[in-house]
Amino acid sequence: MAHSTFRIVDVHTHMYPPAYIQILESRKTIPLIRRFAGAKDPRYIILPAEAEALDKSSADANPSLLPGRPVTSHYSSLAQKLHFMDTHKIDISVVSLANPWLDFVPSEQAGETAKSVNQEFSNMCAEAPGRLYFFAALPLTAPPETLLASIGHIRGLMHCRGVILGTSGLGKGLDDPALIPVFRALAANKLTIFLHPHYGLPNDVWGPRATEEYGHVLPLALGFPMETTIAVTRMYLAGVFDQVPDLRMLLAHSGGTLPFLAGRIESCIVHDGHLVREGKVGPARRTIWQVLKEQIYLDAVIYSEVGLKAAIDASGVDRLMFGTDHPFFPPLTSDEQGEWESMTWNSEAVKKAVGDGSDAAKAVMGGNAIEVLRLYET
Ligand code: 5CU
């Protein structure tokens, strides 16, 4: 059934619940939260590319040279999330734990940590009826039976609509055959995977000047999207989408560079002697274009109508969903309690790509998410 009232839905919006923040505060290696003398807020250091800056920093470093990003109330406060939503007229948010999720949690603690983090998300959603849903976190470092049991837990949580997943899987990436039972369990429970990058590309790709001169631009603008592109292409080449045809994935940042590179991926497959000899390029093969239109959704967190049009061409306007990436990318020169460009750039891009007030714009801004993620059910 179509739900016609126009509502804005943010499918890419993160939170770090207080218990998770405590875990980060207790850590000595990344990911961690650390206080520096003279800095108002503690700093959150997560990216592999930031580890070097952390090693060079001292407790009383110049605040403008501190590693990582400030941890403000936007990271963990429900009231702040609702304020952000109200300021930007966002009706519903599908919140998720941000990277690197539970990837670093020791195996024996992972199951319980996932349970309590997911319960915290569930409680948060219950405090804001009709306005919040969530993507749960999986205990990927736990033994297989604990991992599958966690899917049993989250499928019973009323506001859970899927899981947020990084690209490392169980340690060998998402084309690892050991993940097939996990993908099957998620698909069987109609839990969409929100695929999000974290690890980027190896640090030496960025060159010796990056740490001191280029801020976080290279790993975030280029490393993240390439990581997503590579992870999904590996899944495609391994036949995961055919093995689990009911699997549904929402890809962060409009699919990385997948919409732009899908043609090149296809050409490389069709011209690969090894794949042809192995009979993997026969007439029954679903192309990556087909998978993009049948099993993949893309968020609209790409900040420009150029990227958005590529995403629409690749997956279809009915598979694109608006997002903000809050609390990342706060405004640096205006009040954080006011308007954020992360919202306005993405909503302007939607208007420019499909027309202000058009049915397509309404679908991308909220209608698609409501239908696909069943945001009318409680
Ligand atoms: O600014 C950043 O580091 C990030 C991040 O880590 N994760 C994310 O989703 N957006 C920005």
Short mmCIF file of C-alpha atoms and ligand atoms in Angstrom, two decimals:
data_model
loop_
_atom_site.label_atom_id
_atom_site.label_comp_id
_atom_site.label_asym_id
_atom_site.label_seq_id
_atom_site.Cartn_x
_atom_site.Cartn_y
_atom_site.Cartn_z
CA MET A 1 0.00 0.00 0.00
CA ALA A 2 1.39 3.45 -0.90
CA HIS A 3 1.60 5.98 1.93
CA SER A 4 1.04 9.33 0.29
CA THR A 5 1.58 11.99 3.00
CA PHE A 6 4.85 13.81 2.28
CA ARG A 7 7.39 13.16 4.99
CA ILE A 8 11.14 13.68 5.15
CA VAL A 9 13.10 10.64 6.26
CA ASP A 10 16.80 10.56 7.09
CA VAL A 11 18.18 7.04 6.60
CA HIS A 12 21.83 7.93 7.19
CA THR A 13 22.11 9.41 10.67
CA HIS A 14 24.25 8.09 13.48
CA MET A 15 24.29 7.96 17.25
CA TYR A 16 26.74 6.69 19.82
CA PRO A 17 24.68 5.68 22.88
CA PRO A 18 26.25 6.64 26.26
CA ALA A 19 27.36 3.07 27.08
CA TYR A 20 29.25 2.88 23.77
CA ILE A 21 30.90 6.26 24.48
CA GLN A 22 32.13 4.81 27.80
CA ILE A 23 33.75 1.89 25.99
CA LEU A 24 35.55 4.33 23.68
CA GLU A 25 36.71 6.47 26.61
CA SER A 26 38.34 3.45 28.23
CA ARG A 27 40.43 2.55 25.16
CA LYS A 28 44.14 3.21 24.50
CA THR A 29 44.19 2.41 20.76
CA ILE A 30 41.85 3.60 17.99
CA PRO A 31 38.89 3.80 18.06
CA LEU A 32 39.04 5.91 21.21
CA ILE A 33 37.84 9.09 22.83
CA ARG A 34 40.51 11.22 24.53
CA ARG A 35 40.55 14.56 26.35
CA PHE A 36 43.22 17.16 25.55
CA ALA A 37 44.09 20.06 27.87
CA GLY A 38 42.60 23.33 26.61
CA ALA A 39 40.10 21.63 24.26
CA LYS A 40 36.42 22.14 25.15
CA ASP A 41 35.22 18.78 23.89
CA PRO A 42 36.91 15.36 24.01
CA ARG A 43 38.19 14.14 20.64
CA TYR A 44 37.04 11.02 18.84
CA ILE A 45 39.81 9.32 16.89
CA ILE A 46 38.67 6.53 14.63
CA LEU A 47 40.11 6.45 11.17
CA PRO A 48 43.22 4.39 10.48
CA ALA A 49 44.50 7.54 8.73
CA GLU A 50 44.28 9.43 12.05
CA ALA A 51 46.37 6.99 14.08
CA GLU A 52 49.63 8.69 13.01
CA ALA A 53 48.33 12.12 14.07
CA LEU A 54 47.32 10.62 17.42
CA ASP A 55 50.83 9.25 17.96
CA LYS A 56 52.33 12.69 17.25
CA SER A 57 49.87 14.61 19.42
CA SER A 58 50.55 15.52 23.05
CA ALA A 59 48.12 16.13 25.89
CA ASP A 60 48.55 19.91 25.61
CA ALA A 61 48.62 20.17 21.80
CA ASN A 62 47.43 23.27 19.94
CA PRO A 63 43.61 22.79 19.72
CA SER A 64 43.57 23.46 15.98
CA LEU A 65 46.01 20.59 15.42
CA LEU A 66 44.30 17.98 17.55
CA PRO A 67 43.61 14.61 15.95
CA GLY A 68 40.09 13.34 15.23
CA ARG A 69 36.86 15.28 15.71
CA PRO A 70 35.17 16.89 18.73
CA VAL A 71 32.60 14.73 20.50
CA THR A 72 29.66 17.04 21.10
CA SER A 73 26.17 16.34 22.45
CA HIS A 74 25.20 15.63 18.81
CA TYR A 75 26.89 12.24 19.15
CA SER A 76 24.83 10.72 21.93
CA SER A 77 21.94 12.93 23.03
CA LEU A 78 18.44 11.95 21.94
CA ALA A 79 17.19 15.49 22.65
CA GLN A 80 19.89 16.84 20.35
CA LYS A 81 18.98 14.38 17.58
CA LEU A 82 15.34 15.46 17.82
CA HIS A 83 16.40 19.12 17.79
CA PHE A 84 18.44 18.48 14.62
CA MET A 85 15.44 16.75 13.06
CA ASP A 86 13.07 19.56 14.01
CA THR A 87 15.45 22.25 12.77
CA HIS A 88 15.61 20.56 9.37
CA LYS A 89 11.96 19.41 9.21
CA ILE A 90 12.99 15.76 9.26
CA ASP A 91 9.96 13.70 10.29
CA ILE A 92 11.61 10.32 10.76
CA SER A 93 15.20 9.21 11.30
CA VAL A 94 16.49 5.68 10.94
CA VAL A 95 19.42 5.92 13.33
CA SER A 96 22.45 3.67 13.41
CA LEU A 97 25.59 3.21 15.46
CA ALA A 98 28.46 4.89 13.61
CA ASN A 99 31.70 3.33 12.51
CA PRO A 100 33.54 1.25 13.56
CA TRP A 101 30.51 -0.28 15.30
CA LEU A 102 31.49 -3.36 17.32
CA ASP A 103 34.33 -4.41 15.03
CA PHE A 104 36.94 -3.93 17.78
CA VAL A 105 35.07 -5.62 20.65
CA PRO A 106 36.73 -8.84 21.93
CA SER A 107 34.94 -11.97 20.82
CA GLU A 108 33.80 -13.03 24.28
CA GLN A 109 32.19 -9.62 24.98
CA ALA A 110 30.71 -8.96 21.54
CA GLY A 111 27.37 -10.76 21.98
CA GLU A 112 26.46 -8.99 25.22
CA THR A 113 27.73 -5.62 23.97
CA ALA A 114 25.60 -5.92 20.84
CA LYS A 115 22.60 -6.87 22.90
CA SER A 116 22.90 -3.88 25.20
CA VAL A 117 23.71 -1.37 22.41
CA ASN A 118 20.77 -2.60 20.32
CA GLN A 119 18.49 -2.47 23.35
CA GLU A 120 19.62 1.12 23.97
CA PHE A 121 18.71 2.02 20.39
CA SER A 122 15.37 0.29 20.79
CA ASN A 123 14.64 2.22 24.02
CA MET A 124 15.60 5.48 22.34
CA CYS A 125 13.16 4.82 19.49
CA ALA A 126 10.40 4.04 22.00
CA GLU A 127 10.99 7.45 23.60
CA ALA A 128 10.15 9.23 20.34
CA PRO A 129 7.20 7.28 18.94
CA GLY A 130 6.79 7.52 15.18
CA ARG A 131 9.97 9.53 14.76
CA LEU A 132 12.75 7.02 15.21
CA TYR A 133 13.62 3.59 13.84
CA PHE A 134 17.05 1.98 13.80
CA PHE A 135 19.57 -0.24 12.09
CA ALA A 136 21.07 -2.59 14.69
CA ALA A 137 24.75 -3.47 15.14
CA LEU A 138 25.99 -7.04 14.78
CA PRO A 139 28.60 -8.74 17.01
CA LEU A 140 30.80 -9.77 14.08
CA THR A 141 33.73 -10.84 16.26
CA ALA A 142 31.56 -13.28 18.24
CA PRO A 143 31.30 -17.03 17.52
CA PRO A 144 28.84 -17.87 14.68
CA GLU A 145 26.09 -19.09 17.03
CA THR A 146 26.23 -15.81 19.02
CA LEU A 147 26.12 -13.80 15.80
CA LEU A 148 23.06 -15.68 14.56
CA ALA A 149 21.43 -15.40 18.00
CA SER A 150 21.83 -11.62 17.82
CA ILE A 151 19.73 -11.60 14.64
CA GLY A 152 17.11 -13.50 16.64
CA HIS A 153 17.25 -10.70 19.24
CA ILE A 154 16.97 -7.75 16.87
CA ARG A 155 14.21 -9.19 14.75
CA GLY A 156 12.00 -8.96 17.84
CA LEU A 157 12.82 -5.29 18.46
CA MET A 158 9.84 -3.31 17.27
CA HIS A 159 11.70 -0.38 15.69
CA CYS A 160 14.56 -2.32 14.13
CA ARG A 161 14.56 -2.29 10.32
CA GLY A 162 17.93 -3.80 9.52
CA VAL A 163 21.58 -3.80 10.45
CA ILE A 164 24.45 -1.45 9.83
CA LEU A 165 27.45 -3.32 8.51
CA GLY A 166 31.04 -2.42 7.70
CA THR A 167 33.04 -4.01 4.91
CA SER A 168 35.31 -6.27 6.95
CA GLY A 169 32.67 -8.91 7.71
CA LEU A 170 34.15 -11.69 9.82
CA GLY A 171 37.64 -10.44 8.96
CA LYS A 172 37.85 -11.56 5.34
CA GLY A 173 35.40 -9.16 3.69
CA LEU A 174 31.82 -9.57 2.56
CA ASP A 175 32.55 -12.19 -0.11
CA ASP A 176 33.46 -14.64 2.66
CA PRO A 177 31.30 -17.82 2.24
CA ALA A 178 31.03 -17.98 6.06
CA LEU A 179 28.77 -14.93 5.89
CA ILE A 180 26.14 -16.58 3.70
CA PRO A 181 24.14 -17.94 6.70
CA VAL A 182 24.17 -14.43 8.19
CA PHE A 183 22.96 -12.87 4.93
CA ARG A 184 20.27 -15.58 4.67
CA ALA A 185 19.08 -14.94 8.22
CA LEU A 186 18.91 -11.19 7.60
CA ALA A 187 17.04 -11.65 4.33
CA ALA A 188 14.60 -14.13 5.86
CA ASN A 189 13.74 -11.57 8.54
CA LYS A 190 13.40 -8.68 6.07
CA LEU A 191 16.30 -6.90 7.72
CA THR A 192 17.99 -4.56 5.24
CA ILE A 193 21.78 -4.19 5.43
CA PHE A 194 22.94 -0.59 5.58
CA LEU A 195 26.48 -0.93 4.25
CA HIS A 196 28.85 1.75 5.51
CA PRO A 197 32.59 2.19 5.06
CA HIS A 198 35.18 2.76 7.76
CA TYR A 199 38.59 1.36 6.80
CA GLY A 200 39.16 3.28 3.55
CA LEU A 201 42.32 2.48 1.62
CA PRO A 202 45.83 1.79 2.96
CA ASN A 203 47.41 4.94 4.43
CA ASP A 204 50.33 5.03 1.99
CA VAL A 205 47.89 5.68 -0.87
CA TRP A 206 47.45 9.18 0.57
CA GLY A 207 51.16 10.04 0.40
CA PRO A 208 53.52 11.58 2.94
CA ARG A 209 51.87 15.04 2.98
CA ALA A 210 48.34 13.88 3.86
CA THR A 211 48.49 13.74 7.66
CA GLU A 212 49.82 17.26 8.15
CA GLU A 213 48.39 19.07 5.14
CA TYR A 214 45.18 17.55 3.84
CA GLY A 215 43.03 17.01 6.94
CA HIS A 216 40.52 14.16 6.58
CA VAL A 217 39.65 14.93 2.97
CA LEU A 218 41.30 12.01 1.19
CA PRO A 219 40.13 9.14 3.44
CA LEU A 220 36.59 10.52 3.78
CA ALA A 221 35.94 11.80 0.26
CA LEU A 222 37.78 9.05 -1.62
CA GLY A 223 38.74 6.21 0.73
CA PHE A 224 35.21 5.66 2.04
CA PRO A 225 33.49 5.49 -1.38
CA MET A 226 36.19 3.24 -2.87
CA GLU A 227 35.92 0.89 0.11
CA THR A 228 32.16 0.50 -0.45
CA THR A 229 32.63 0.06 -4.20
CA ILE A 230 35.24 -2.67 -3.72
CA ALA A 231 33.21 -4.50 -1.04
CA VAL A 232 30.04 -4.69 -3.16
CA THR A 233 31.94 -5.63 -6.30
CA ARG A 234 33.58 -8.49 -4.40
CA MET A 235 30.14 -9.66 -3.24
CA TYR A 236 28.87 -9.48 -6.81
CA LEU A 237 31.85 -11.41 -8.24
CA ALA A 238 31.45 -14.08 -5.54
CA GLY A 239 27.80 -14.57 -6.50
CA VAL A 240 26.43 -13.51 -3.09
CA PHE A 241 23.45 -11.70 -4.60
CA ASP A 242 22.45 -14.84 -6.54
CA GLN A 243 22.94 -17.08 -3.51
CA VAL A 244 20.74 -14.83 -1.38
CA PRO A 245 18.25 -13.30 -3.82
CA ASP A 246 16.14 -11.78 -1.04
CA LEU A 247 19.11 -9.89 0.39
CA ARG A 248 18.53 -6.12 0.32
CA MET A 249 21.34 -3.64 0.83
CA LEU A 250 21.29 0.12 1.26
CA LEU A 251 24.68 1.53 0.26
CA ALA A 252 26.09 4.60 1.98
CA HIS A 253 27.21 7.64 -0.01
CA SER A 254 25.12 6.73 -3.05
CA GLY A 255 26.97 3.47 -3.49
CA GLY A 256 30.49 4.91 -3.38
CA THR A 257 31.51 5.02 -7.02
CA LEU A 258 29.45 1.98 -8.07
CA PRO A 259 26.93 3.88 -10.26
CA PHE A 260 29.81 5.55 -12.11
CA LEU A 261 31.96 2.42 -12.44
CA ALA A 262 29.33 -0.27 -13.09
CA GLY A 263 29.89 -0.09 -16.87
CA ARG A 264 33.62 -0.56 -16.44
CA ILE A 265 33.06 -3.47 -14.02
CA GLU A 266 30.79 -5.11 -16.63
CA SER A 267 33.34 -4.64 -19.39
CA CYS A 268 36.14 -6.10 -17.26
CA ILE A 269 33.97 -9.14 -16.50
CA VAL A 270 32.97 -9.79 -20.09
CA HIS A 271 36.58 -9.44 -21.27
CA ASP A 272 38.14 -11.55 -18.54
CA GLY A 273 39.54 -14.75 -20.06
CA HIS A 274 39.64 -16.53 -16.70
CA LEU A 275 35.98 -15.81 -15.90
CA VAL A 276 34.89 -16.72 -19.44
CA ARG A 277 36.81 -20.02 -19.34
CA GLU A 278 35.24 -20.84 -15.96
CA GLY A 279 31.77 -20.37 -17.48
CA LYS A 280 30.96 -17.41 -15.24
CA VAL A 281 29.96 -15.08 -18.05
CA GLY A 282 27.13 -17.15 -19.56
CA PRO A 283 23.69 -15.88 -20.66
CA ALA A 284 22.14 -16.60 -17.22
CA ARG A 285 24.45 -14.14 -15.49
CA ARG A 286 22.71 -11.16 -13.90
CA THR A 287 24.70 -8.04 -14.73
CA ILE A 288 25.78 -5.66 -12.01
CA TRP A 289 23.26 -3.22 -13.49
CA GLN A 290 20.49 -5.73 -12.77
CA VAL A 291 21.66 -6.29 -9.21
CA LEU A 292 21.72 -2.50 -8.68
CA LYS A 293 18.07 -2.34 -9.75
CA GLU A 294 16.91 -5.47 -7.92
CA GLN A 295 18.76 -5.83 -4.62
CA ILE A 296 20.41 -2.51 -3.92
CA TYR A 297 19.20 0.81 -2.57
CA LEU A 298 21.38 3.90 -2.44
CA ASP A 299 21.35 6.75 0.02
CA ALA A 300 21.47 10.30 -1.33
CA VAL A 301 24.46 11.45 0.74
CA ILE A 302 26.55 12.63 -2.21
CA TYR A 303 26.15 16.44 -1.91
CA SER A 304 25.68 17.16 -5.63
CA GLU A 305 23.09 16.53 -8.31
CA VAL A 306 25.80 15.12 -10.59
CA GLY A 307 26.42 12.12 -8.34
CA LEU A 308 22.73 11.85 -7.54
CA LYS A 309 21.77 11.62 -11.22
CA ALA A 310 24.29 8.79 -11.68
CA ALA A 311 22.76 7.01 -8.68
CA ILE A 312 19.25 7.44 -10.11
CA ASP A 313 20.36 6.22 -13.55
CA ALA A 314 21.98 3.16 -11.99
CA SER A 315 19.41 2.04 -9.43
CA GLY A 316 16.22 3.96 -10.26
CA VAL A 317 14.61 6.91 -8.52
CA ASP A 318 12.48 4.53 -6.46
CA ARG A 319 15.61 3.11 -4.81
CA LEU A 320 17.23 6.32 -3.58
CA MET A 321 16.80 7.56 0.01
CA PHE A 322 17.70 10.89 1.58
CA GLY A 323 20.27 11.09 4.39
CA THR A 324 22.38 13.61 6.31
CA ASP A 325 25.29 11.77 8.00
CA HIS A 326 24.53 13.70 11.22
CA PRO A 327 26.46 14.13 13.56
CA PHE A 328 29.40 14.17 11.16
CA PHE A 329 30.29 17.28 9.17
CA PRO A 330 28.93 19.93 11.58
CA PRO A 331 29.02 23.56 10.43
CA LEU A 332 32.38 25.09 11.38
CA THR A 333 31.56 28.77 11.12
CA SER A 334 27.92 28.93 12.23
CA ASP A 335 25.90 27.80 15.24
CA GLU A 336 25.69 23.98 15.52
CA GLN A 337 22.15 24.37 16.83
CA GLY A 338 21.12 26.00 13.55
CA GLU A 339 21.07 24.76 9.99
CA TRP A 340 23.66 22.22 8.78
CA GLU A 341 24.96 22.22 5.20
CA SER A 342 25.00 18.42 5.33
CA MET A 343 21.21 18.69 5.17
CA THR A 344 20.85 21.56 2.76
CA TRP A 345 23.44 20.44 0.19
CA ASN A 346 21.83 17.00 -0.03
CA SER A 347 18.24 18.30 -0.20
CA GLU A 348 19.24 20.93 -2.81
CA ALA A 349 20.88 18.17 -4.86
CA VAL A 350 17.59 16.22 -4.83
CA LYS A 351 15.67 19.29 -6.03
CA LYS A 352 18.17 19.96 -8.80
CA ALA A 353 18.30 16.31 -9.90
CA VAL A 354 14.57 15.54 -10.06
CA GLY A 355 12.74 18.87 -9.70
CA ASP A 356 11.59 20.77 -6.63
CA GLY A 357 8.24 19.43 -5.36
CA SER A 358 8.11 16.61 -7.94
CA ASP A 359 6.79 13.16 -7.08
CA ALA A 360 10.33 11.87 -7.56
CA ALA A 361 11.67 14.40 -5.04
CA LYS A 362 9.01 13.37 -2.51
CA ALA A 363 9.96 9.73 -3.03
CA VAL A 364 13.68 10.34 -2.53
CA MET A 365 13.17 12.66 0.45
CA GLY A 366 11.02 10.16 2.34
CA GLY A 367 8.48 8.10 0.39
CA ASN A 368 10.95 5.43 -0.70
CA ALA A 369 12.28 4.90 2.81
CA ILE A 370 8.77 4.69 4.25
CA GLU A 371 7.80 1.98 1.77
CA VAL A 372 11.04 0.01 1.64
CA LEU A 373 11.76 0.09 5.39
CA ARG A 374 8.09 -0.15 6.40
CA LEU A 375 8.24 2.98 8.52
CA TYR A 376 4.48 2.93 8.98
CA GLU A 377 4.62 -0.28 11.05
CA THR A 378 5.35 -0.15 14.77
O1 5CU B 1 34.11 12.41 9.72
C1 5CU B 1 34.21 11.19 9.81
O2 5CU B 1 35.18 10.61 10.20
C2 5CU B 1 33.05 10.37 9.41
C3 5CU B 1 32.96 9.03 9.87
O3 5CU B 1 33.82 8.51 10.52
N1 5CU B 1 31.87 8.34 9.56
C4 5CU B 1 30.90 8.87 8.84
O4 5CU B 1 29.90 8.24 8.61
N2 5CU B 1 31.03 10.11 8.37
C5 5CU B 1 32.08 10.87 8.65
#
